[in-house]
Short mmCIF file of C-alpha atoms in Angstrom, two decimals:
data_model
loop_
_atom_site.label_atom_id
_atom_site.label_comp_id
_atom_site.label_asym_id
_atom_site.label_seq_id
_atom_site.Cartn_x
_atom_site.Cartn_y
_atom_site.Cartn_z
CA UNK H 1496 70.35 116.69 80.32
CA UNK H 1497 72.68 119.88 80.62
CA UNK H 1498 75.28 117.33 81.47
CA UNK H 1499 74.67 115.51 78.46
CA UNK H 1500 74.58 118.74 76.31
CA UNK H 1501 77.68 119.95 77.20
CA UNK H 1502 79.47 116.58 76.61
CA UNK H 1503 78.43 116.73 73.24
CA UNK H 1504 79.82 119.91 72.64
CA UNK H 1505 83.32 118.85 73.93
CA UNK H 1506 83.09 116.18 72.16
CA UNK H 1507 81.95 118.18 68.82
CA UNK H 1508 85.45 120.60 69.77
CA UNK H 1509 87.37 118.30 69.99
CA UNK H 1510 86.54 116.45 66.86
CA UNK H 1511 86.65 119.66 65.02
CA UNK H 1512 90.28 119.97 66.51
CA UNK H 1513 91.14 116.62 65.66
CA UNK H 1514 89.48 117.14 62.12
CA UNK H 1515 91.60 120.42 61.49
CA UNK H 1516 94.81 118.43 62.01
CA UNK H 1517 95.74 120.51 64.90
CA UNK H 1518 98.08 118.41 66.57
CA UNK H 1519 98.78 118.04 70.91
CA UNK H 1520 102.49 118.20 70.85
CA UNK H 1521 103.87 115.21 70.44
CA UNK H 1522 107.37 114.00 71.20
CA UNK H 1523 109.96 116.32 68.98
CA UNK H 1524 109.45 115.66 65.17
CA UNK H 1525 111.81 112.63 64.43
CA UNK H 1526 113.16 111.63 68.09
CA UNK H 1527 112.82 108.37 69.62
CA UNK H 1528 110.72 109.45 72.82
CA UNK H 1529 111.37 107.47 76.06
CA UNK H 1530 108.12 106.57 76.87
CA UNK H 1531 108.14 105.62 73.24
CA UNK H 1532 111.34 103.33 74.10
CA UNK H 1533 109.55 101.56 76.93
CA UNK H 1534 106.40 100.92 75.28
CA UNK H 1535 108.11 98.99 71.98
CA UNK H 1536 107.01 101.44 69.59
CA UNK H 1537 103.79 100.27 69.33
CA UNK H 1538 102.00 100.23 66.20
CA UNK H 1539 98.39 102.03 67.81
CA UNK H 1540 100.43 105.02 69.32
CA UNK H 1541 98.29 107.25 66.40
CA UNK H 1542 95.02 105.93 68.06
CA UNK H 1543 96.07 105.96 71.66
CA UNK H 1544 96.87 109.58 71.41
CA UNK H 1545 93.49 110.59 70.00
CA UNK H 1546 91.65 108.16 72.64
CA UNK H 1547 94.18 110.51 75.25
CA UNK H 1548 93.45 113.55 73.82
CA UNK H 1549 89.35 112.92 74.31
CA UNK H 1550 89.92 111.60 78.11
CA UNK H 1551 91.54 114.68 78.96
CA UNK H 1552 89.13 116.53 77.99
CA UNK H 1553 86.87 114.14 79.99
CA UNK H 1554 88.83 114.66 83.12
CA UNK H 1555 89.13 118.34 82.89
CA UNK H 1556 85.27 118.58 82.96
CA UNK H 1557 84.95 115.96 85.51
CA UNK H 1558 87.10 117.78 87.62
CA UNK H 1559 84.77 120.64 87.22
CA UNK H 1560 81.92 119.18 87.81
CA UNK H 1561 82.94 118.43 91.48
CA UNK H 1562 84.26 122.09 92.39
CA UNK H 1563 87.51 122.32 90.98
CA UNK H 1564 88.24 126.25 89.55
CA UNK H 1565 88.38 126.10 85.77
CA UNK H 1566 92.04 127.22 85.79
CA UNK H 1567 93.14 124.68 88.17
CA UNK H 1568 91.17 121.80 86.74
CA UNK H 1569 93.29 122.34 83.71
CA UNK H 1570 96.61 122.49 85.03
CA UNK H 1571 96.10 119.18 86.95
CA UNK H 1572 95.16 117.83 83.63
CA UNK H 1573 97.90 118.88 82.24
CA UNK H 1574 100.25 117.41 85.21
CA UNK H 1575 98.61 114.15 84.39
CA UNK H 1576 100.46 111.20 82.02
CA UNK H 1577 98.21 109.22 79.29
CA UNK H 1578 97.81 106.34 81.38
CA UNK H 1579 96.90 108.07 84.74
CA UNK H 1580 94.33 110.26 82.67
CA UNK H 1581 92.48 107.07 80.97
CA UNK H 1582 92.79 105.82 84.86
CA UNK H 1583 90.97 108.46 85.88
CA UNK H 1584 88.55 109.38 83.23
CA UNK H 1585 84.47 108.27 83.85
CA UNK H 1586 85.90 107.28 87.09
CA UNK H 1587 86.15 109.99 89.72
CA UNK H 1588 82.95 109.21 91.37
CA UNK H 1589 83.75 105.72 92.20
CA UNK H 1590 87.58 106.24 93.26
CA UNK H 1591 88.66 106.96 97.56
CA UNK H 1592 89.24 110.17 97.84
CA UNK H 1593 91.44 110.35 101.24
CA UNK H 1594 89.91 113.56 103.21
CA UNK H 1595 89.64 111.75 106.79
CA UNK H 1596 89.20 112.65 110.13
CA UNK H 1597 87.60 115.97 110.89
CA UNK H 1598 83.54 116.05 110.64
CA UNK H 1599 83.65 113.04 108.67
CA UNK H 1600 81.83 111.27 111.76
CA UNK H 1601 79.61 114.11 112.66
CA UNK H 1602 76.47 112.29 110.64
CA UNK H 1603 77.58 108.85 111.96
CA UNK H 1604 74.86 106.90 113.64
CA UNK H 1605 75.15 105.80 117.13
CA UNK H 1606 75.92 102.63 116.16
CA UNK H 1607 78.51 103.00 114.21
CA UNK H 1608 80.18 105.35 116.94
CA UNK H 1609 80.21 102.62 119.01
CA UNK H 1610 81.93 99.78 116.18
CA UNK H 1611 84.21 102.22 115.90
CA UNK H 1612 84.74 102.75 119.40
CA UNK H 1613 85.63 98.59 119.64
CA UNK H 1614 87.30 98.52 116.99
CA UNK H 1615 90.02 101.34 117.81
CA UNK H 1616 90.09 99.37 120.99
CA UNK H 1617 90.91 96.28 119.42
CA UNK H 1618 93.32 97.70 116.93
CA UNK H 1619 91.93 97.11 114.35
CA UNK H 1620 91.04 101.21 112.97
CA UNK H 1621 92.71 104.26 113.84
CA UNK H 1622 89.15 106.63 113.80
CA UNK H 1623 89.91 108.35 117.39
CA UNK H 1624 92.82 109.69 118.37
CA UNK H 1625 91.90 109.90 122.74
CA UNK H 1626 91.46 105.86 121.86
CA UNK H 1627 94.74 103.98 122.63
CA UNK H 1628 94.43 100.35 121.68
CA UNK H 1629 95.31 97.29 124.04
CA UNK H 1630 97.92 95.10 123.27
CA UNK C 984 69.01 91.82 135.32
CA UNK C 985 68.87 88.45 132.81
CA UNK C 986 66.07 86.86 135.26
CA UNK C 987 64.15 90.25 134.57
CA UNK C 988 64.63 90.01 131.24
CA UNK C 989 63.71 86.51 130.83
CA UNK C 990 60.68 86.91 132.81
CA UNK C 991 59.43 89.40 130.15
CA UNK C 992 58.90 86.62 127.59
CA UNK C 993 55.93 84.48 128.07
CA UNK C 994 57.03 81.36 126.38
CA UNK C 995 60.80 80.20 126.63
CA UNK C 996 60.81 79.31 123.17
CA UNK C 997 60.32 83.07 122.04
CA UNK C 998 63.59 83.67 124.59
CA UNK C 999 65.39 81.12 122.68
CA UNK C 1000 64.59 82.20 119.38
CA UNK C 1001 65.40 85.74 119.93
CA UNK C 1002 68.45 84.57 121.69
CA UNK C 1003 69.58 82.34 118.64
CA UNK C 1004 68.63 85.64 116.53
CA UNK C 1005 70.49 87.91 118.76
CA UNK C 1006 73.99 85.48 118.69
CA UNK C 1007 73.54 85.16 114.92
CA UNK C 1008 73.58 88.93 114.82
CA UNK C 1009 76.32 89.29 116.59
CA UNK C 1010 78.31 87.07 114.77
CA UNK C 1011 77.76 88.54 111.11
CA UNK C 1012 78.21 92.21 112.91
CA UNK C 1013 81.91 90.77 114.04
CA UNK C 1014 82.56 89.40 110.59
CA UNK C 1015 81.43 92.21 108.95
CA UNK C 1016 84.09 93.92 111.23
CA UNK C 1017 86.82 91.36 111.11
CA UNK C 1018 86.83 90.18 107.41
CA UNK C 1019 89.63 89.60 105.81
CA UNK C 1020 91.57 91.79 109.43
CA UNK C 1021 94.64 89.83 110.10
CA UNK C 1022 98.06 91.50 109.97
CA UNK C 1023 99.79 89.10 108.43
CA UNK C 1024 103.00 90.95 107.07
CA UNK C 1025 103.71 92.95 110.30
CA UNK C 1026 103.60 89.54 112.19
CA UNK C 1027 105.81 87.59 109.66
CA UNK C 1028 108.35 90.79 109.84
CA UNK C 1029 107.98 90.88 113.52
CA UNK C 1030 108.87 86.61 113.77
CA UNK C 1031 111.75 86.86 110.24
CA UNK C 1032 113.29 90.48 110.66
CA UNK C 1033 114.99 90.73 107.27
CA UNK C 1034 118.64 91.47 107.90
CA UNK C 1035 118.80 94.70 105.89
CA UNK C 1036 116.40 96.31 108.22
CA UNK C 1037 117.06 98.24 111.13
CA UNK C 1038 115.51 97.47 114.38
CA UNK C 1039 114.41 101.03 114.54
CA UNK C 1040 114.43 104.19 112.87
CA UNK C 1041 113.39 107.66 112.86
CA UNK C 1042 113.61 110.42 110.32
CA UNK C 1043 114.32 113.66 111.88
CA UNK C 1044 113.12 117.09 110.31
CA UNK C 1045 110.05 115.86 108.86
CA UNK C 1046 108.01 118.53 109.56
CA UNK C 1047 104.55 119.06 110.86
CA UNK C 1048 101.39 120.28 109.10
CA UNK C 1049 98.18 120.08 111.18
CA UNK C 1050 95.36 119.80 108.22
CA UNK C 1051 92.37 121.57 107.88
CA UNK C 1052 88.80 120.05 107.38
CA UNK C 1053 89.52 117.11 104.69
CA UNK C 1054 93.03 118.54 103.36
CA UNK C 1055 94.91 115.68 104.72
CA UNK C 1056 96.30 114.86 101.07
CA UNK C 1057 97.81 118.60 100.78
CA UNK C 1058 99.04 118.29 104.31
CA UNK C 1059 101.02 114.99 103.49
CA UNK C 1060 102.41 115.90 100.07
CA UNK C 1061 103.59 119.38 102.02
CA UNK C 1062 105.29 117.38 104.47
CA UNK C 1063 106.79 115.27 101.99
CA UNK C 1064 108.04 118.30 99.35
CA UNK C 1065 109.13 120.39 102.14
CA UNK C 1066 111.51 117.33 103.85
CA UNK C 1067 112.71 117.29 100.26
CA UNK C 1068 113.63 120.21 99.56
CA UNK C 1069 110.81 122.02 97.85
CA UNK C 1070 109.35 124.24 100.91
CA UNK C 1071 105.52 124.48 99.99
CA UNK C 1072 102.54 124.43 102.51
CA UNK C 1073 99.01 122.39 102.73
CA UNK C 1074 97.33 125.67 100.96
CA UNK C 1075 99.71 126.09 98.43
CA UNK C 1076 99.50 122.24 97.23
CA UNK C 1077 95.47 122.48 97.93
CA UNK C 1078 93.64 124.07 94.65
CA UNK C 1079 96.05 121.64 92.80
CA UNK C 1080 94.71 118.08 94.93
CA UNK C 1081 91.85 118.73 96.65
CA UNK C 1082 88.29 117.89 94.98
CA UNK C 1083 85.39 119.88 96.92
CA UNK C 1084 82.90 117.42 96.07
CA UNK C 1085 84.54 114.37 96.78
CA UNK C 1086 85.74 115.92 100.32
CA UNK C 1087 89.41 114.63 99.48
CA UNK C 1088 92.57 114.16 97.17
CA UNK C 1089 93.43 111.31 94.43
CA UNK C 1090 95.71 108.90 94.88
CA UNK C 1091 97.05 109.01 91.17
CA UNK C 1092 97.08 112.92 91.52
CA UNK C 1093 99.07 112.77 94.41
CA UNK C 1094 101.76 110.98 92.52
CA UNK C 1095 101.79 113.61 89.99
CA UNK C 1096 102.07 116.55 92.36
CA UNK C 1097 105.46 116.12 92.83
CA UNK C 1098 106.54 115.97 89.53
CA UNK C 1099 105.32 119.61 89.17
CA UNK C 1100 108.05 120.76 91.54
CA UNK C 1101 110.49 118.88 89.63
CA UNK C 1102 110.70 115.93 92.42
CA UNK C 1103 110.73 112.52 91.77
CA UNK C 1104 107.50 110.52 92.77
CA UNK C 1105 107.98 107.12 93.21
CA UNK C 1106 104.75 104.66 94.38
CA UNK C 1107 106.19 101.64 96.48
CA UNK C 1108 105.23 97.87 96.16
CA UNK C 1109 102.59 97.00 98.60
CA UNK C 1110 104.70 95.87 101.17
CA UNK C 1111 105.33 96.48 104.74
CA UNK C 1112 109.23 95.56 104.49
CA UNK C 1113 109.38 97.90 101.78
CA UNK C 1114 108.15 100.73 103.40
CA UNK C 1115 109.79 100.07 106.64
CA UNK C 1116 113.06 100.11 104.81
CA UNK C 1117 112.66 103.28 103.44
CA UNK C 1118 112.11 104.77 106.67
CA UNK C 1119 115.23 103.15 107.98
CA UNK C 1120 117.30 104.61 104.71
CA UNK C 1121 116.11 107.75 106.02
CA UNK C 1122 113.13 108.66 103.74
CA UNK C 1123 109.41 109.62 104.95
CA UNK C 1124 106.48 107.58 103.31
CA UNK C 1125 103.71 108.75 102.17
CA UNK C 1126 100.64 106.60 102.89
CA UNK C 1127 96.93 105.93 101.76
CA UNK C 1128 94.67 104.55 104.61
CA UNK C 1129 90.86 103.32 105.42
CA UNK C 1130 91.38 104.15 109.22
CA UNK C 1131 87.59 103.09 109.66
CA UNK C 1132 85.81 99.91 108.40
CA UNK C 1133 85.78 98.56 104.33
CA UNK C 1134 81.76 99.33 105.07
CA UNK C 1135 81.97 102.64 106.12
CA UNK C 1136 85.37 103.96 105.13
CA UNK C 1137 87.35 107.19 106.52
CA UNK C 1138 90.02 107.87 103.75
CA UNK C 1139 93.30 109.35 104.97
CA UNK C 1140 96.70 110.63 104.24
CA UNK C 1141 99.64 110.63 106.31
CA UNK C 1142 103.17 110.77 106.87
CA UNK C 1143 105.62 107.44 108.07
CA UNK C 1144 108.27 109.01 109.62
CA UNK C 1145 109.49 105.75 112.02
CA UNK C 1146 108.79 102.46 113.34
CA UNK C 1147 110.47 100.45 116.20
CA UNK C 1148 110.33 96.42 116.01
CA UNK C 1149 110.87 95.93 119.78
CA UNK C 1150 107.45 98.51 120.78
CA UNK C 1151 105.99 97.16 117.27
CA UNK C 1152 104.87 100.37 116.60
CA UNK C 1153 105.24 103.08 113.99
CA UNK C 1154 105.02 106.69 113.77
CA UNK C 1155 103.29 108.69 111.59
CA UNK C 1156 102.47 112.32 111.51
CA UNK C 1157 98.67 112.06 110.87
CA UNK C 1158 95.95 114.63 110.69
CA UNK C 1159 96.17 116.94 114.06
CA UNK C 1160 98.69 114.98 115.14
CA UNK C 1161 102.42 114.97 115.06
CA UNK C 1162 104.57 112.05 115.69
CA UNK C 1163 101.78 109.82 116.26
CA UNK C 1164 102.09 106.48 117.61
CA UNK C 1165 100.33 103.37 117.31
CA UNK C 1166 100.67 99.35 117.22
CA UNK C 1167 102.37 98.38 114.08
CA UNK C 1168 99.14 95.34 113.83
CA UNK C 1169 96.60 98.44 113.69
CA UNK C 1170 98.77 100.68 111.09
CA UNK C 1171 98.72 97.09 108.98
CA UNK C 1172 94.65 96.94 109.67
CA UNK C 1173 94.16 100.81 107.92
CA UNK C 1174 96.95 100.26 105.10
CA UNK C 1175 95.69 97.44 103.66
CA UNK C 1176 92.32 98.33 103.53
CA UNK C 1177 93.43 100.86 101.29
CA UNK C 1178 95.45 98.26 98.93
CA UNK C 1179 98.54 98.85 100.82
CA UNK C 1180 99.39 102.23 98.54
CA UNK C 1181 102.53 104.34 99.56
CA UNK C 1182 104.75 106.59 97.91
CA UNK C 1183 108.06 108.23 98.12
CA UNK C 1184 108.59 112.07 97.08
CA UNK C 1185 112.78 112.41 96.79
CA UNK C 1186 114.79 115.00 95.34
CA UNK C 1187 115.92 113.99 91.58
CA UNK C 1188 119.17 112.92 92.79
CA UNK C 1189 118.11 110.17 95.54
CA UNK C 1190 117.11 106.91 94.62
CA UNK C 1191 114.58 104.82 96.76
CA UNK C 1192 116.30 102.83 99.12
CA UNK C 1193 114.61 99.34 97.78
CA UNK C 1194 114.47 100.29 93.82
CA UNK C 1195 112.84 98.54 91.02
CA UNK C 1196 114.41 99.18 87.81
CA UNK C 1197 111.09 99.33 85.70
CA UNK C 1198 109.65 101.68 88.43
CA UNK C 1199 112.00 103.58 88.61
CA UNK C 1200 112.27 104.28 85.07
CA UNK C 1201 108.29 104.71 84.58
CA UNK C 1202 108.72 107.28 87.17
CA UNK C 1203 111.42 109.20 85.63
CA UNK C 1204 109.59 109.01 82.69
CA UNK C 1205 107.00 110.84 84.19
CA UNK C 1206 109.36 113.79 85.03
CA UNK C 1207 110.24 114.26 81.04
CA UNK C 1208 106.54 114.25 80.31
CA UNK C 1209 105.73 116.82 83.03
CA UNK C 1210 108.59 118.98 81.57
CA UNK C 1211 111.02 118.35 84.16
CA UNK C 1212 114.26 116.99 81.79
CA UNK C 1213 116.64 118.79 84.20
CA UNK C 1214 115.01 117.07 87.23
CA UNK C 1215 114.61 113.46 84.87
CA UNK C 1216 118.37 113.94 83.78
CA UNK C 1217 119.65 113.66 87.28
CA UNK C 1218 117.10 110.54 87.78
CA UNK C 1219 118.44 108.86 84.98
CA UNK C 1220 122.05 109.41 86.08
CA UNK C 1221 121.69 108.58 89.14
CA UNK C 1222 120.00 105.11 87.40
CA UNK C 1223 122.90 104.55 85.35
CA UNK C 1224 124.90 104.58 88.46
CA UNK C 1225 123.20 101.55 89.16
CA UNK C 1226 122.53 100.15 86.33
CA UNK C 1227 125.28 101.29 83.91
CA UNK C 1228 123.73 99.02 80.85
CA UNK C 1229 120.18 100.09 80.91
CA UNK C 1230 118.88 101.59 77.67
CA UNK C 1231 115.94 103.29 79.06
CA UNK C 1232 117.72 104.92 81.75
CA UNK C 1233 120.68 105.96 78.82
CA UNK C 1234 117.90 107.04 76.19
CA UNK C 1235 116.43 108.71 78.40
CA UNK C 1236 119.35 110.46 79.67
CA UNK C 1237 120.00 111.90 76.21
CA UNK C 1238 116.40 112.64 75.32
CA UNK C 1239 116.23 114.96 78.47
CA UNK C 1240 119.16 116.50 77.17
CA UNK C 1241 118.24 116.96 74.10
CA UNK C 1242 114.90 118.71 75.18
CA UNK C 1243 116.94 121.06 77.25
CA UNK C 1244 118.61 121.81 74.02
CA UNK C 1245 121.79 120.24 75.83
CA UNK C 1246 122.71 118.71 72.20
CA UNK C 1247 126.60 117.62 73.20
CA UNK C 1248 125.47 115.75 76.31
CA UNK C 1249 122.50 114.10 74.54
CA UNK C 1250 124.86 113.41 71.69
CA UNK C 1251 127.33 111.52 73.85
CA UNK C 1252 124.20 109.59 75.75
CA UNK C 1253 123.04 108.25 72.29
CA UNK C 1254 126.63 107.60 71.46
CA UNK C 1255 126.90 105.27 74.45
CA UNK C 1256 123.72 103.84 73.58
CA UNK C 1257 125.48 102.27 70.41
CA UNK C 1258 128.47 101.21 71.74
CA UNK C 1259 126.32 99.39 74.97
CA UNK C 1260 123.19 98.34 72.47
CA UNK C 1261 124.56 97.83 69.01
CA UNK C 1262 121.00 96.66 67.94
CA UNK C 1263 119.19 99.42 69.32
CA UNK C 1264 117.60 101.38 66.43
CA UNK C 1265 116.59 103.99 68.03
CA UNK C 1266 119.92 104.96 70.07
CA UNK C 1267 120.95 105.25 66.13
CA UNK C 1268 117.87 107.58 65.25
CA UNK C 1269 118.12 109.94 67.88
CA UNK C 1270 122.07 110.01 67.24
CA UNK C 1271 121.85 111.05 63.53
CA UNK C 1272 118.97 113.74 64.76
CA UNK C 1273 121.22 115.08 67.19
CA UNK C 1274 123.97 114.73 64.64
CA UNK C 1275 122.00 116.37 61.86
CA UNK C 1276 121.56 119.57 64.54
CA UNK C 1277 125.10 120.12 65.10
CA UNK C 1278 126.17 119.91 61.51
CA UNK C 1279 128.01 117.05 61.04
CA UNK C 1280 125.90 115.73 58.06
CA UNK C 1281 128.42 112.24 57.72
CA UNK C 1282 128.23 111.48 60.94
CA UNK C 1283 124.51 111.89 60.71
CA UNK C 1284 123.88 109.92 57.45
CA UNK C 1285 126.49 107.11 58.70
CA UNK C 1286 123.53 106.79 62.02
CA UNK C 1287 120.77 107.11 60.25
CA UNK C 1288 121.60 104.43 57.98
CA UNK C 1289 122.67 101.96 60.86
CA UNK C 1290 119.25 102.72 61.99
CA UNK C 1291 117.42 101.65 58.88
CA UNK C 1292 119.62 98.67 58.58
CA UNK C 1293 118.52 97.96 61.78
CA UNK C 1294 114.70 98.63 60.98
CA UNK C 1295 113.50 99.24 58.00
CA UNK C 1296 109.90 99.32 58.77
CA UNK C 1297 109.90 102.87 61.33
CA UNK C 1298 108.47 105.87 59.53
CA UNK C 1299 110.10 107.52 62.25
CA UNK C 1300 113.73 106.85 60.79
CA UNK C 1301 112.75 107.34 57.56
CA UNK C 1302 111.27 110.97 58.61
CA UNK C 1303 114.38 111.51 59.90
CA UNK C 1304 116.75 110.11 56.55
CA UNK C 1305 114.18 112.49 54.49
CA UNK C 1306 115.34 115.50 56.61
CA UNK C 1307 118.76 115.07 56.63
CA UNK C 1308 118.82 113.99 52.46
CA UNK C 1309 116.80 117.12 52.10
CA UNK C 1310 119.08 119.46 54.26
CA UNK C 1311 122.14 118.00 52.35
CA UNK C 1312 120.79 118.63 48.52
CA UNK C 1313 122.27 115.21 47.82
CA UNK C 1314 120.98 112.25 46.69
CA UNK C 1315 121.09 110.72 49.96
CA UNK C 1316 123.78 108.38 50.17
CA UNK C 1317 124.70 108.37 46.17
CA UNK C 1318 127.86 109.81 47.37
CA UNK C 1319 128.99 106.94 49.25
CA UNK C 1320 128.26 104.31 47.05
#
């Protein structure tokens, strides 16, 4: 529910933004942009930019949401292109995060000690490092 | 020990039911295990080494971060930067990669930490020859891998830093570890079940040793957008180099000069643009702009009006025409006619 809330009121900002024609800047007034260039000039950049504009917003609290500090959360926004931020936006639960090794195994059941076990053997993983596989 | 067992079971038919039961789990716990396992490019590389690569390689001065709990993805990108030029450490990189909840970095975020530092990031094509050759041309790889099971997966970050075709093995520095070894087959195994993702971070100046034109531009791209025109001026020379008649790479050239307020160089970019891509409208926009800005108000209404020949239809050039018939107090283009 709080989530929920405070998703509407980004998205109210940000359409109150949006409706006080404040603009993100945009490539320099009347320059062909490169990105621009590659992408043909096409004829929904207007609507792409405003669909942008809402994802980062998106990501930012996202970001937040799973223990990233405020200031930071914004800067890696802000490091991120249009099409790595619609990539990532509604999507950072779902996408590998790579953290690996230490204490990740901790929690593992027996079981899967042992597959793991086999399967560094085997070659096939890499999970511990005292296992040397046979060739 | 079996006779004991057996003996246990009253009726032989139980015995041979659970031992049907007990085979049949077996066999879905090895394909569980197994699927979709073989290492397919390492063996075709191993049986058709491509001439171009070296038997064996190793880039020296890589050097070493041991990560802490779950900052593998700061450790690798610090290892990467610092070979390149930029030295940073694992905690530096950290608050700008690491998620707390998700135990772990983004790929996509990893490709844009670079680009911060004014490096160029450049994500390879998922293949093995690829990466190997950039090792042998003397660059480190940065790598994305499951090293557990697709069922229970153990995301990681590490280093390539050599491989040697005879052993088959390749050498990463990898969590605790420095110049870690292993079988070429298993490095295959916990690349590709993370969709065989790998990246290069290079200084501006240094182009990937097995380039794609369209990556390489996308990439470079990326620089001007993180604010990085110096850094995306040398990438785009360096393209040009290569690939003297690409537009992108000559466009872009000028447009990162032009942002750095450079307006001669960006000027004589655009410039070549026309001569190399008479047709290109926009190489005759951005022209007259840069044109307009220096004061030569002929020059600029001579491009602008190539441009419009050239397409009529862009707002943009007509934003541009409307600024420079403004400026001039004329009725633009009365006086030529």
């Amino acid at each position: 529910m709080k989530k929920f809330l405070s998703r509407i009121c980004v998205s109210l900002m940000i359409m109150s933004i949006v409706g006080l024609n404040i603009h993100m800047p945009l490539a320099q007034a009347s320059m062909v942009g490169t990105a621009q260039l590659m992408a043909q000039q096409s004829s929904e950049q207007g609507r792409e930019n405003i669909v942008a504009f809402l994802d980062r917003a998106e990501v930012q609290q996202q970001l937040q949401e799973h223990g990233v500090a405020l200031q930071d959360a914004r800067d890696r926004v802000a490091g991120l292109s249009d099409a790595e931020v619609q990539m990532l936006s509604g999507k950072i639960d779902q996408l590998p995060a790579g953290g690996s090794a230490v204490g990740v195994l901790v929690g593992a059941a027996v079981f899967i000690f042992v597959v793991l076990l086999i399967t560094d053997i085997v070659g096939l993983t890499d999970v511990f490092p005292f296992v040397h596989p046979v060739r | 020990m079996f006779s004991r067992l057996f003996t246990r079971f009253d009726k032989p038919a139980a015995w041979q039911r659970a031992q049907a039961c007990g085979r049949l789990m077996m066999g879905a716990c090895l394909m569980l295990m197994l699927g979709a396992c073989a290492a397919g490019q390492s063996q075709a590389l191993l049986q058709h080494r491509p001439a171009s690569l070296p038997v064996a390689a190793h880039v020296d001065h890589v050097p070493f971060f041991a990560q802490s709990e779950f900052q593998c993805g700061p450790a690798a990108q610090a290892m990467m930067l610092s070979w390149a030029g930029k030295p940073l450490s694992p905690e530096q990189l950290s608050p700008g990669l690491f998620i707390p909840d998700k135990n772990g970095s983004l790929q996509i975020e990893m490709l844009a930490m670079p680009l911060r530092y004014g490096m160029l990031a450049y994500p390879l094509a998922p293949k093995l020859a690829d990466l190997l050759g950039e090792v042998g041309a003397g660059h480190p790889v940065l790598v994305f891998q499951n090293l557990a099971l697709s069922w229970y997966p153990q995301w990681h970050y590490a280093v390539v830093i050599g491989y040697d075709l005879h052993d088959r093995t390749i050498t990463l520095h990898s969590g605790q570890e420095a110049e870690h070894r292993i079988p070429l087959s298993t490095f295959e195994h916990t690349w590709a079940r993370a969709g065989y993702w790998a990246m290069l971070s290079l200084p501006p100046d240094t182009l990937p040793a097995r380039v794609d034109e369209a990556r390489l531009m996308q990439a470079a791209v990326s620089l001007e957008q993180a604010s990085q025109p110096q850094a995306a001026a040398m990438v785009y020379q360096a393209a040009l180099q290569r690939w003297p008649l690409s537009l992108t790479a000559r466009m872009g050239r000028g447009n990162s000069y032009y942002s750095l307020g450079q307006l001669d160089k960006a000027g004589q970019a655009f410039y070549q643009a026309t001569i190399d891509h008479p047709d290109a409208a926009a190489a005759y926009n951005n022209l007259a702009q840069v044109y307009f800005e220096q004061g030569r108000k002929d020059d600029a209404r001579d491009a602008i009006r190539q441009a419009m020949h050239l397409d009529g239809e862009s707002q943009l050039y007509r934003n541009t025409q409307d600024a420079i018939r403004n400026a001039t107090g004329n009725g633009y283009g009365v006086n030529h006619e």
